[in-house]
Coordinates of C-alpha atoms in Angstrom, one line a residue:
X1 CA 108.3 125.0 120.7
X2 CA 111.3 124.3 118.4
X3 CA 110.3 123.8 114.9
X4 CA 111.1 120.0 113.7
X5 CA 113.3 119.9 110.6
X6 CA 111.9 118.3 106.8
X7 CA 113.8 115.8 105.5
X8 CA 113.8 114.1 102.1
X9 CA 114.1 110.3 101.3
X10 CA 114.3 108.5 97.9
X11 CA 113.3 105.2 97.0
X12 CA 115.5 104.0 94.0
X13 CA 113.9 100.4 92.6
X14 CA 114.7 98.3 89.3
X15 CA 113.5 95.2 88.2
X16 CA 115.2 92.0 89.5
X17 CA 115.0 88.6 89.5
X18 CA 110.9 87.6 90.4
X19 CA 110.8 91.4 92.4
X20 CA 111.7 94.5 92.8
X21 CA 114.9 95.5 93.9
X22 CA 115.8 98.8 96.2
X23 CA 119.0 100.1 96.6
X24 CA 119.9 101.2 100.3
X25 CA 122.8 102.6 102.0
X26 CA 124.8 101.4 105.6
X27 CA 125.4 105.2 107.7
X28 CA 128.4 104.8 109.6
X29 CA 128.5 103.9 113.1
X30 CA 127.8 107.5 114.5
X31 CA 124.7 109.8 114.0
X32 CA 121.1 109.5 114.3
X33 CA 120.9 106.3 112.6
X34 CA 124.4 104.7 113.1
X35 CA 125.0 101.5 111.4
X36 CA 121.6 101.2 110.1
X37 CA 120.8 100.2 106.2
X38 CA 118.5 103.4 104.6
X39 CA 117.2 105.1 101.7
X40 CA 119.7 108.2 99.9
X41 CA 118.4 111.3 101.5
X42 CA 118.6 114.1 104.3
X43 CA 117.7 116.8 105.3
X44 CA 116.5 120.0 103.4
X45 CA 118.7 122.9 102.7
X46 CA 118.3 126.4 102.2
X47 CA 119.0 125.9 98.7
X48 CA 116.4 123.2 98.2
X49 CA 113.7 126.0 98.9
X50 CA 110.5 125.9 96.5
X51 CA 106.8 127.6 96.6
X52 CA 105.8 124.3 98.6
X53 CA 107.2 121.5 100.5
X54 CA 106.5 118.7 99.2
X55 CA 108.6 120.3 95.8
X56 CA 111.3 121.6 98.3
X57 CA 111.7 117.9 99.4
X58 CA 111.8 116.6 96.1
X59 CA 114.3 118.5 95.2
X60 CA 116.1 117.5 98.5
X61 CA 115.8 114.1 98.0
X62 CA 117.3 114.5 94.8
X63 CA 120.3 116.4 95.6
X64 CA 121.5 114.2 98.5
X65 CA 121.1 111.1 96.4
X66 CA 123.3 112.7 93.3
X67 CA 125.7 113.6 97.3
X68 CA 125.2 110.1 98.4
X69 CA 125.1 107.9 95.6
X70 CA 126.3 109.8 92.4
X71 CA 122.7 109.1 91.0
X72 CA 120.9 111.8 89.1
X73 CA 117.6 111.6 88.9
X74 CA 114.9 113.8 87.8
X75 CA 112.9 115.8 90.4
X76 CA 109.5 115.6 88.7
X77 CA 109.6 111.8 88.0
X78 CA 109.3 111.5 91.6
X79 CA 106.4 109.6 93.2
X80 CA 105.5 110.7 96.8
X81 CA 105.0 107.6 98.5
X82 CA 104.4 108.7 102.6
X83 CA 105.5 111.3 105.3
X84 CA 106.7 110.6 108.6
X85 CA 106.4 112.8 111.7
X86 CA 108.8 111.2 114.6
X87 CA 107.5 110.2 118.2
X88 CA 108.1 112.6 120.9
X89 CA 110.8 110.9 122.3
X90 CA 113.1 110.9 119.5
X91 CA 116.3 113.1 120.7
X92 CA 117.0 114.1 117.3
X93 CA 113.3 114.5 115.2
X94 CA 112.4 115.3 111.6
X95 CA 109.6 115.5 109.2
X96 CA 110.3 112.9 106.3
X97 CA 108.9 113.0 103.0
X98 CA 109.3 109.5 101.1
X99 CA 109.4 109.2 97.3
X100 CA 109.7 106.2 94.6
X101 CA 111.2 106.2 91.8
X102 CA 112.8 104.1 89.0
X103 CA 116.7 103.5 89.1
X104 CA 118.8 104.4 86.2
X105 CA 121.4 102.8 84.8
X106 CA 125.1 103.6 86.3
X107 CA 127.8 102.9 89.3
X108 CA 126.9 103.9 92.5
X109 CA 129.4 106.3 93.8
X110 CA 129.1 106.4 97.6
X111 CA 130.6 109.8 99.5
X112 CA 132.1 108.3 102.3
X113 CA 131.1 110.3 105.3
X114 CA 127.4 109.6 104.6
X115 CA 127.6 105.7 103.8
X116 CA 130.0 102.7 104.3
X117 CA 128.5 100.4 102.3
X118 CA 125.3 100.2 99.4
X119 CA 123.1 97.1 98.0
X120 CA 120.7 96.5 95.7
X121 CA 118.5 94.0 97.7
X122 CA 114.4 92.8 97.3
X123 CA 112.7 94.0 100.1
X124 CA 111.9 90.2 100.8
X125 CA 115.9 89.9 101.4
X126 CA 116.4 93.4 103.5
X127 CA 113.5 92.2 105.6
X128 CA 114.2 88.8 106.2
X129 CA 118.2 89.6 107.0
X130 CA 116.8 92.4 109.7
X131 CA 114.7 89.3 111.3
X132 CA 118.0 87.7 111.1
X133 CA 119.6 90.0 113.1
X134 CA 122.1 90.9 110.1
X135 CA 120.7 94.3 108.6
X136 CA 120.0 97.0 110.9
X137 CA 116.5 99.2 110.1
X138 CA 114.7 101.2 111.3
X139 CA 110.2 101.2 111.3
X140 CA 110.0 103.9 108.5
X141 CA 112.0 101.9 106.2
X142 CA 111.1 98.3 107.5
X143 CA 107.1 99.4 106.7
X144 CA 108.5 101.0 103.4
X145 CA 110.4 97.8 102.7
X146 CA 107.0 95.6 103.5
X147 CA 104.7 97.6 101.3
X148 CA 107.1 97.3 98.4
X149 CA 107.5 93.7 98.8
X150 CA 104.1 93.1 96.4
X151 CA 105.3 94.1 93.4
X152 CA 107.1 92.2 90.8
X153 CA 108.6 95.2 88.3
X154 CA 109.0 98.9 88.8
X155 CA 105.8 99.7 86.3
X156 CA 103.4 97.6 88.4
X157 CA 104.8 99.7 91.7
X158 CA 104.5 102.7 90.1
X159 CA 100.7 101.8 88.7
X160 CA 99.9 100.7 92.1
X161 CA 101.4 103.5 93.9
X162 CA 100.1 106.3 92.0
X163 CA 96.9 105.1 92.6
X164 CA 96.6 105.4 96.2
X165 CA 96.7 108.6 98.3
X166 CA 99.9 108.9 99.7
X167 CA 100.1 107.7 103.4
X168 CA 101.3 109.5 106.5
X169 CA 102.2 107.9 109.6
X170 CA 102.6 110.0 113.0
X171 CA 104.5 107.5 115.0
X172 CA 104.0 107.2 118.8
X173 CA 106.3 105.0 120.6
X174 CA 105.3 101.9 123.2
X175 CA 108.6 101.0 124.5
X176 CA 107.0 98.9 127.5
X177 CA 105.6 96.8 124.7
X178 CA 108.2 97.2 122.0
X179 CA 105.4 98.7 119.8
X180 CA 105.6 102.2 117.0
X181 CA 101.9 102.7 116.3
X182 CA 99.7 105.0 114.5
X183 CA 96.5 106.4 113.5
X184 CA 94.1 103.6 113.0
X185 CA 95.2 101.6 116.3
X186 CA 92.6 102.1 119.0
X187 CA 95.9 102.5 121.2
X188 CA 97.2 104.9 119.8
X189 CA 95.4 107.9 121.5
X190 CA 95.7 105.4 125.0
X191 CA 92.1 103.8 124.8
X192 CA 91.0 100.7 125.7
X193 CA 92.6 97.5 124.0
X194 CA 90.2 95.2 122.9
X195 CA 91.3 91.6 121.5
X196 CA 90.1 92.5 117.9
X197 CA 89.9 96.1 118.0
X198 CA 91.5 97.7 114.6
X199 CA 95.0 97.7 114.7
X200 CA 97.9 100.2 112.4
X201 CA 101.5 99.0 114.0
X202 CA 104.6 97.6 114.1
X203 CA 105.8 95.1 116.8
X204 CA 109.7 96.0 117.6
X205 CA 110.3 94.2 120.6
X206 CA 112.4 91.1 119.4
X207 CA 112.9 89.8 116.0
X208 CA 112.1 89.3 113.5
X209 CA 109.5 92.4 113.6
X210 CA 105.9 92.0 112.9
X211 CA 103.0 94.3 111.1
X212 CA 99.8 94.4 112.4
X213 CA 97.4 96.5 110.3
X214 CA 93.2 95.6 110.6

């Protein structure tokens, strides 16, 4: 079995207007996520290599955002917010590591073969532009964006989030349903649906998309 690839994603936020804002990136219209509005990061390097992974992906995360963005950030005031292992059917898979972390002060400088376009946006107005069909995202950052939407300054995210174990979501795929689920859902491992059994996923049939977690 082919070994799936770690990956590194950072969460840049600053305080805004009422909430949070979170600064996220259009990919061009080609790769794995083609058009679609996400966090800085990639994929690990050789050079990123560290005792552990979790410290190797910080310091991926890091680098591609100083690539993507021109933003330098510290690898150690990152705060490890989830992991994401991809469903099987994915063509092209990886292992993602997410972090948080407070955005400094300066220009965004954007390398153009990773990203077309950037915004500082509240997670209320990335999420509600998807379910208007204007933002393309994808369920990693869509659940990301809906747990971040709580939180009116960086410090309280940061207080909240450090508090908590981090998550990790191994996503299967319903596409007769339009569902992504995960552990928790008493679908996930194909039992029996009951009308209110627990349920841990995210409706992606039509928008806007819906969370379902009980």
């Amino acid at each position: 079995m082919t070994e799936i690839p770690v990956a590194a994603t950072l969460v840049l936020a600053r305080d805004g207007a009422g909430a949070i804002e979170v600064l996220l990136l259009q990919r061009p219209d080609r790769g794995a996520f083609a058009g679609g509005w996400v966090f800085p990061g990639g994929r690990v390097e050789p050079h990123d290599e560290a005792d552990d992974e979790e410290r190797t992906a910080r310091n991926a995360a890091v680098r591609e955002t100083a690539e993507e963005t021109g933003l330098i950030v510290d690898p150690d005031a990152l705060l490890p917010l989830s992991h994401w292992s991809p469903p099987q059917q994915l063509a092209t898979k990886f292992h993602t590591w997410f972090f948080f972390a407070h955005g400094h002060e300066g220009d965004v400088v954007l390398q153009e073969a990773e990203a077309v376009a950037s915004e500082w946006l509240r997670p209320a107005d990335a999420l509600k532009r998807h379910g208007a069909g204007s933002l393309k995202l994808f369920p990693p950052t869509w659940v990301t964006l809906d747990t971040l939407m709580a939180f009116s300054t960086v410090d309280a995210a940061v207080r909240s989030l450090g508090a908590r174990d981090m998550q990790r979501y191994e996503t299967k795929q319903d596409h007769e349903r339009g569902l992504a689920l995960w552990h928790g859902d008493e679908a996930y491992d194909g039992g029996e649906e009951t009308e209110e059994g627990p349920r841990h996923r995210l409706h992606v049939g039509s928008l806007p998309w819906r969370f379902e977690h009980r």
